[in-house]
mmCIF file of C-alpha atoms in Angstrom:
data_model
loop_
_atom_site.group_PDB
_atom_site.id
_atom_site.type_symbol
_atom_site.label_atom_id
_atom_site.label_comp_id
_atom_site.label_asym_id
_atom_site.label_seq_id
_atom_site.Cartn_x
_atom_site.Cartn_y
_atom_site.Cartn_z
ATOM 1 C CA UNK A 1 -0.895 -15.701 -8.208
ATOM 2 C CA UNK A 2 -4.757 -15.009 -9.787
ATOM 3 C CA UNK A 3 -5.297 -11.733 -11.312
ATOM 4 C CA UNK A 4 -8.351 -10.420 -11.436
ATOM 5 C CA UNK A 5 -9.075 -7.539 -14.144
ATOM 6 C CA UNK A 6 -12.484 -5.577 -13.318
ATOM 7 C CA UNK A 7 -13.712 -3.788 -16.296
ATOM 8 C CA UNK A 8 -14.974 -0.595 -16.615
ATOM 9 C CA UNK A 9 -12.666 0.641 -14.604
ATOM 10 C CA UNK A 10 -14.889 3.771 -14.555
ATOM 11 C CA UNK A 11 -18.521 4.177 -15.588
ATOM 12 C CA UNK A 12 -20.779 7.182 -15.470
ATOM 13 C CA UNK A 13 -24.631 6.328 -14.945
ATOM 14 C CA UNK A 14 -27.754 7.810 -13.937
ATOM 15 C CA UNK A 15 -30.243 6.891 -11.542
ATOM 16 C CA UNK A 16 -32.678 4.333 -13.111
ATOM 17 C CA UNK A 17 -30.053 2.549 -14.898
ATOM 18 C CA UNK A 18 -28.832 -0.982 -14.944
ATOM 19 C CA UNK A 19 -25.455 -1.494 -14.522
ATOM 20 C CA UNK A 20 -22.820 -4.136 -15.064
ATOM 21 C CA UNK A 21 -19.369 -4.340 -13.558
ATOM 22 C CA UNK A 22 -17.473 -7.397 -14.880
ATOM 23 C CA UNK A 23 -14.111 -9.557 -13.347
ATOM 24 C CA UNK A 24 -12.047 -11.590 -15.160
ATOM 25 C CA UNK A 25 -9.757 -14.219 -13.571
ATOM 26 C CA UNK A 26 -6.529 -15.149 -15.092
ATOM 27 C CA UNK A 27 -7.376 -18.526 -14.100
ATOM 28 C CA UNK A 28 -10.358 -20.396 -12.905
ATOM 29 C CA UNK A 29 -11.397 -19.886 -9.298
ATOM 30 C CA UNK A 30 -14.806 -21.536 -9.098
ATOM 31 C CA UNK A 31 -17.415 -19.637 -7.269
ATOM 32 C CA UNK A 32 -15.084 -17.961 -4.677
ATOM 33 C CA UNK A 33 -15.102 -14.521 -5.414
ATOM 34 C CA UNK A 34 -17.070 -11.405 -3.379
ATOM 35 C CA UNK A 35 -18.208 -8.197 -4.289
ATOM 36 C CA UNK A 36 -17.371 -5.018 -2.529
ATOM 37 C CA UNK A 37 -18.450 -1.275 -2.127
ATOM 38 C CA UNK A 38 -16.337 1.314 -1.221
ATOM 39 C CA UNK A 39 -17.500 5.115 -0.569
ATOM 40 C CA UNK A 40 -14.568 7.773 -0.021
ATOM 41 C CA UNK A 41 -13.234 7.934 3.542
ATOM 42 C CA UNK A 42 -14.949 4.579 4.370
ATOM 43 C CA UNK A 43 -13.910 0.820 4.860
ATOM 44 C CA UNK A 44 -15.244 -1.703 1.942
ATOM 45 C CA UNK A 45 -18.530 -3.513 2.518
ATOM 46 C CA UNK A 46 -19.147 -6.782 1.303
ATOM 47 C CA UNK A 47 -22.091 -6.855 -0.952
ATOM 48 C CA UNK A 48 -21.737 -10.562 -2.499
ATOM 49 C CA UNK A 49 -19.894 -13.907 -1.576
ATOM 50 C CA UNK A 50 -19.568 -16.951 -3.504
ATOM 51 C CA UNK A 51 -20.376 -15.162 -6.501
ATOM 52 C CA UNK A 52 -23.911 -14.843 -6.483
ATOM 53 C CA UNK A 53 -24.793 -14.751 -2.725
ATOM 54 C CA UNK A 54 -26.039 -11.752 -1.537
ATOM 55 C CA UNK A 55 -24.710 -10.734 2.093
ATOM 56 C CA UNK A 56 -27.358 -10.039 5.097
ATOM 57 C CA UNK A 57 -29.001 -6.575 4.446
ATOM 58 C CA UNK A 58 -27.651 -6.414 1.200
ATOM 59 C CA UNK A 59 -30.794 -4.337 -0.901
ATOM 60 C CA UNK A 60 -31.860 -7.256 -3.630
ATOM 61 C CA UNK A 61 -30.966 -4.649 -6.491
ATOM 62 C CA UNK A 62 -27.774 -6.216 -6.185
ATOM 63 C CA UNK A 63 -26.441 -9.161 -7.902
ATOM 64 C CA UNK A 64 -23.780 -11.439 -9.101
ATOM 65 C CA UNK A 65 -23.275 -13.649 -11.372
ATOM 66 C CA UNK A 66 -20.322 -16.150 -12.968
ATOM 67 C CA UNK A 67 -18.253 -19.106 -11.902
ATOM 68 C CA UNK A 68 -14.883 -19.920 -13.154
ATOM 69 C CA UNK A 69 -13.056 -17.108 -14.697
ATOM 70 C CA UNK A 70 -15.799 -14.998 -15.769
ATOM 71 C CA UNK A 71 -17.827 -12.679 -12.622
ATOM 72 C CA UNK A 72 -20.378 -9.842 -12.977
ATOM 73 C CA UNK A 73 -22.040 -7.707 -10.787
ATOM 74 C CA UNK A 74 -25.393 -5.796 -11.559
ATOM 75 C CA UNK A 75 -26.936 -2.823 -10.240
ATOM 76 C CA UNK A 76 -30.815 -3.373 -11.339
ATOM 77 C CA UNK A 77 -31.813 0.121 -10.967
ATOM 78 C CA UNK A 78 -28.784 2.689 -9.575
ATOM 79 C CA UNK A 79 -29.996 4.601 -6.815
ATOM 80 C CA UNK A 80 -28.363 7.674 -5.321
ATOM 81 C CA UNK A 81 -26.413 5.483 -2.483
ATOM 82 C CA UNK A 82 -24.964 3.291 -4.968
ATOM 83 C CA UNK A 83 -21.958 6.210 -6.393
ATOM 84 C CA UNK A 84 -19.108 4.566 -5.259
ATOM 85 C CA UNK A 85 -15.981 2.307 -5.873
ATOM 86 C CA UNK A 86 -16.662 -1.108 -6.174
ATOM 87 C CA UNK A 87 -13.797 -4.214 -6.045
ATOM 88 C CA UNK A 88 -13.936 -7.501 -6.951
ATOM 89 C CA UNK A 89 -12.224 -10.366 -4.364
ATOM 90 C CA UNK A 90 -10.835 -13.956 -5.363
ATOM 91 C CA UNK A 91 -10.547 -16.227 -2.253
ATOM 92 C CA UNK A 92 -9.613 -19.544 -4.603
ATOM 93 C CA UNK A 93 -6.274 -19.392 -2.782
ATOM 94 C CA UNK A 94 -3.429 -17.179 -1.274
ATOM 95 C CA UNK A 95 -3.006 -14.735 -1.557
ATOM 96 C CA UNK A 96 -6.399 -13.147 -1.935
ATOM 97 C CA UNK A 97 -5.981 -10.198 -4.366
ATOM 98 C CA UNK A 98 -8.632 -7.176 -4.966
ATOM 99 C CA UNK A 99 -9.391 -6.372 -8.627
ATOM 100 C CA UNK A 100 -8.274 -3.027 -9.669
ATOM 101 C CA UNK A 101 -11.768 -1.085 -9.106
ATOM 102 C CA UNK A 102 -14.898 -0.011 -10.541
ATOM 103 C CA UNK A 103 -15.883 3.640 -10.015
ATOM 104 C CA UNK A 104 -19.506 4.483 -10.524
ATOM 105 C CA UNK A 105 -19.970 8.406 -11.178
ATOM 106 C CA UNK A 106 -23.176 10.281 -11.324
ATOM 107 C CA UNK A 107 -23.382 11.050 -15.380
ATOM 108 C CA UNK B 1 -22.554 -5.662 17.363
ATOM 109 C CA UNK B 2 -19.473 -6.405 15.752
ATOM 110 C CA UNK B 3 -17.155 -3.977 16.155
ATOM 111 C CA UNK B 4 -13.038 -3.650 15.019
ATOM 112 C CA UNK B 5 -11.541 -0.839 15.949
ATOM 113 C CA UNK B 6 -8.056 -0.092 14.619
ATOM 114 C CA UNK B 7 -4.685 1.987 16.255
ATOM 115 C CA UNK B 8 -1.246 2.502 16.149
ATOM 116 C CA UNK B 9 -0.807 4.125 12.558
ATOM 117 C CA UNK B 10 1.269 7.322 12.548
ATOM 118 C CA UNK B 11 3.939 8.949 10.871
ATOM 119 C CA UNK B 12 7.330 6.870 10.428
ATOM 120 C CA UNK B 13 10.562 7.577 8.564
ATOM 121 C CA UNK B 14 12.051 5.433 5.821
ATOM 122 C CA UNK B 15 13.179 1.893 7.763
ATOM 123 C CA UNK B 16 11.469 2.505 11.256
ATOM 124 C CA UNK B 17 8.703 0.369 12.746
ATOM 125 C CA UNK B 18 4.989 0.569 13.963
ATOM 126 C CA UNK B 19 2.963 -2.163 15.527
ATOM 127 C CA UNK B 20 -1.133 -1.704 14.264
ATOM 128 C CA UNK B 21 -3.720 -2.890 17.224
ATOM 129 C CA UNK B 22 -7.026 -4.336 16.154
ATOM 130 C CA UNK B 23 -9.337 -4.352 18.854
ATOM 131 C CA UNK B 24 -12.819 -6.687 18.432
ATOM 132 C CA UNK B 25 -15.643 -6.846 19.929
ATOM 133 C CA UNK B 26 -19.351 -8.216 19.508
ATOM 134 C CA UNK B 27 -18.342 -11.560 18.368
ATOM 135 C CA UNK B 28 -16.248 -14.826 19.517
ATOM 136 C CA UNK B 29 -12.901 -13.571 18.231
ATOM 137 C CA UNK B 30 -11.274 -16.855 18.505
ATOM 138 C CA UNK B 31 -13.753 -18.228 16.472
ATOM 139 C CA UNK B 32 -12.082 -16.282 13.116
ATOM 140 C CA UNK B 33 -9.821 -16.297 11.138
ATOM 141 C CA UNK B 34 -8.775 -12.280 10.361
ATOM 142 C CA UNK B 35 -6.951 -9.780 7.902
ATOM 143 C CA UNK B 36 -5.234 -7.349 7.831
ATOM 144 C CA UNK B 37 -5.784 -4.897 4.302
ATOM 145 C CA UNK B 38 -4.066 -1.727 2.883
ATOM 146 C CA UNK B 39 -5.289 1.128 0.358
ATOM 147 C CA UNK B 40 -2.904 3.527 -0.532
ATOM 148 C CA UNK B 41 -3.856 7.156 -0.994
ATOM 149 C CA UNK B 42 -6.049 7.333 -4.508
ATOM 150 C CA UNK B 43 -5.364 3.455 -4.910
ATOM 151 C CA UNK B 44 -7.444 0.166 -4.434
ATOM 152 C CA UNK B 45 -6.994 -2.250 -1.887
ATOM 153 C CA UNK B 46 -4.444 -4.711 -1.354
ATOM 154 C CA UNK B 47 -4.829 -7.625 0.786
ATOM 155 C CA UNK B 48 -1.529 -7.576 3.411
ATOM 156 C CA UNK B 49 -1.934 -10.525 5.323
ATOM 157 C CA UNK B 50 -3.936 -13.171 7.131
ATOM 158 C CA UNK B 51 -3.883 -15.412 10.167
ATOM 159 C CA UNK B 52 -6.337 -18.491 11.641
ATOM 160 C CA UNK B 53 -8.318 -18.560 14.219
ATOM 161 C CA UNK B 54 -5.799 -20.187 16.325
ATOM 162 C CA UNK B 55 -2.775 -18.803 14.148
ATOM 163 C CA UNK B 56 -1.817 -21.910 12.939
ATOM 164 C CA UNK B 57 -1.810 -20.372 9.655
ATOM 165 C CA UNK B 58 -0.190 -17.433 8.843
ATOM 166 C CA UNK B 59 0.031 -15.985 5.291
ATOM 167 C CA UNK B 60 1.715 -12.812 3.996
ATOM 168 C CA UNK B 61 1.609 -10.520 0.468
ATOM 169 C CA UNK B 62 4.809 -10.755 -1.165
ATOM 170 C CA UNK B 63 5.069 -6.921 -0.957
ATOM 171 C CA UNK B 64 5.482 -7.098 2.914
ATOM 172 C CA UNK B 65 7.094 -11.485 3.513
ATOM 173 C CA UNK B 66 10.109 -10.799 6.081
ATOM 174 C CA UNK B 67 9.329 -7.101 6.938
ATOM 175 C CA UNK B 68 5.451 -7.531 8.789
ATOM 176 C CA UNK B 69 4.255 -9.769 11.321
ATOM 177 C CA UNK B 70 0.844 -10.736 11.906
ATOM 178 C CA UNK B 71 -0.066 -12.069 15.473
ATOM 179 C CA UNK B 72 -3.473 -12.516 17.492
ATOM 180 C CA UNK B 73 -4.030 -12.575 21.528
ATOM 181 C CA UNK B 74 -7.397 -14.213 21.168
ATOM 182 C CA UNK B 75 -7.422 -13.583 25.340
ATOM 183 C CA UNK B 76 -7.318 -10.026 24.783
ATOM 184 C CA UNK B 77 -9.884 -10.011 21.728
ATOM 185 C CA UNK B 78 -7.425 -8.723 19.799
ATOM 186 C CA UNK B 79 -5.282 -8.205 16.401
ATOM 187 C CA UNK B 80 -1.720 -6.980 16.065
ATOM 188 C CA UNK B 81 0.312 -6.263 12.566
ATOM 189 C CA UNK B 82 3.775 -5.639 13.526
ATOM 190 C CA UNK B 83 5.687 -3.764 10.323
ATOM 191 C CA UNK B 84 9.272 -3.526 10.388
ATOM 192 C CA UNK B 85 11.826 -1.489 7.738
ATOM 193 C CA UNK B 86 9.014 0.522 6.544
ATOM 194 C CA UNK B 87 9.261 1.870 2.929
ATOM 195 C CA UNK B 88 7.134 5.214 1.080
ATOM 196 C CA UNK B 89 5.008 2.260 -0.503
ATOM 197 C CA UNK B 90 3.619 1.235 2.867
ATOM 198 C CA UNK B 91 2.127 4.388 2.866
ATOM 199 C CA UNK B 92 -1.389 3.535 3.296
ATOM 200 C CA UNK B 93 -4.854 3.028 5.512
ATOM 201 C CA UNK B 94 -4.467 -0.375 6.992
ATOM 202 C CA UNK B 95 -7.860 -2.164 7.630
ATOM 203 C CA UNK B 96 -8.409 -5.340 9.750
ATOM 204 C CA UNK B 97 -10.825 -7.536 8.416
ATOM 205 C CA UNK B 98 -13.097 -10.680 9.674
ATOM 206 C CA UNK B 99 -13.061 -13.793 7.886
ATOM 207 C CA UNK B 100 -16.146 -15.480 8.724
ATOM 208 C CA UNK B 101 -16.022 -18.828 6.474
ATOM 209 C CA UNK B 102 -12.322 -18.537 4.847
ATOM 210 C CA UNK B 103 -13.983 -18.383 1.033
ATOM 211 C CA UNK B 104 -16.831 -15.980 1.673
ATOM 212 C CA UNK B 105 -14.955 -13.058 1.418
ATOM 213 C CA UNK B 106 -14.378 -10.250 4.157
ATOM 214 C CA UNK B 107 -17.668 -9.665 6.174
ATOM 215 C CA UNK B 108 -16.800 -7.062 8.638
ATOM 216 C CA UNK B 109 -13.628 -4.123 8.334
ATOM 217 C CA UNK B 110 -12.626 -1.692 10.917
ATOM 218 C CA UNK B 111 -12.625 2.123 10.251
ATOM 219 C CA UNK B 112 -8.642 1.935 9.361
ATOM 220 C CA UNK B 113 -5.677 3.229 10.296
ATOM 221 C CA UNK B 114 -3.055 5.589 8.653
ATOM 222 C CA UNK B 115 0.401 4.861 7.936
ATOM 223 C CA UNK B 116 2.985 7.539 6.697
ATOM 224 C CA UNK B 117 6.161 6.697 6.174
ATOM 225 C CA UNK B 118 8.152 9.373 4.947
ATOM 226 C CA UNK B 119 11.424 11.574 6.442
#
């Protein structure tokens, strides 16, 4: 199986800053991985697919990056809506494991 | 609008069973394949299992092979997840998921459902 290792696994920001979530893949899964966001008490939402794709209604602050074993996601400029969990998704092959989580605090 | 709506979850003791209902709506359920997802309380999210449009392919996480059963009535616009000899470690919120392209990641989750298995 692929194991994916998100790091931070927690991260305290501001609003204003950038911000950079990275996944590693324990081995290479091309371009198929997707970004989520997860607030307490809610379901995920996808944010990006195929990497670097952002999903419909997605704000463009959002990115991502990587291909292979190597995936980032960037927050441009953190805005109040954006504290939450985020978890990175491999869909190389089965089965298709979460990374471990981001958190995002308010610092 | 798309809409999954999950039920069944509940409180279960150590080795009973509960069959989870995903109902969909706003889009050609046959068309998809779908997913079923757990997060335990405090944890991240663990994919369970997944099944094709037409369910000729049916995959499960090692952490439920032999004890769950994933099934679809695409007539009846709907999911099923069918867990048998329940343990504490199924103890979670079960999500069904749409697969819209089978590489593009999850693009619509229901609300969830709560499993508690404990005596």
């Amino acid at each position: 199986d692929i194991q994916l290792t998100q790091s931070p696994s927690f991260l305290s920001a501001s609003v204003g800053d950038r911000v950079t979530i990275t996944c590693r893949a324990s081995q290479g899964i091309s371009s198929y991985l997707a970004w989520y966001q997860q607030k307490p008490g809610k379901a995920p939402k996808l944010l990006i697919y195929a990497a670097s794709t952002l999903q419909s209604g997605v704000p463009s602050r959002f990115s991502g990056s990587g291909s292979g074993t190597e995936f980032t996601l960037t927050i441009s400029s953190l805005q109040p809506e954006d504290f939450a969990t985020y978890y990175c998704q491999q869909l190389n092959s089965y089965p298709p494991d979460f990374g471990g989580g981001t958190k995002v605090e308010i610092k | 609008e798309v809409q999954l709506v999950e039920s069944g979850g509940g409180l279960v003791k150590p080795g009973g069973s509960l069959r989870l209902s995903c109902a969909a709506s706003g889009f050609t359920f046959s068309s998809y394949s779908m997913n079923w997802v757990r997060q335990a309380p405090g944890k991240g999210l663990e994919w369970v299992s997944s099944i094709s449009s037409s369910s000729s392919y049916i995959y499960y996480a090692d952490s439920v092979k032999g004890r769950f059963t994933i099934s679809r009535d695409n007539a009846k616009n709907s999911l099923y997840l069918q867990m048998n000899s329940l343990r504490a470690e199924d103890t979670a919120v079960y999500y069904c998921a749409r697969d819209p392209y089978g590489s593009a990641g999850f693009d619509y989750w229901g609300q969830g459902t709560l499993v508690t298995v404990s005596s």
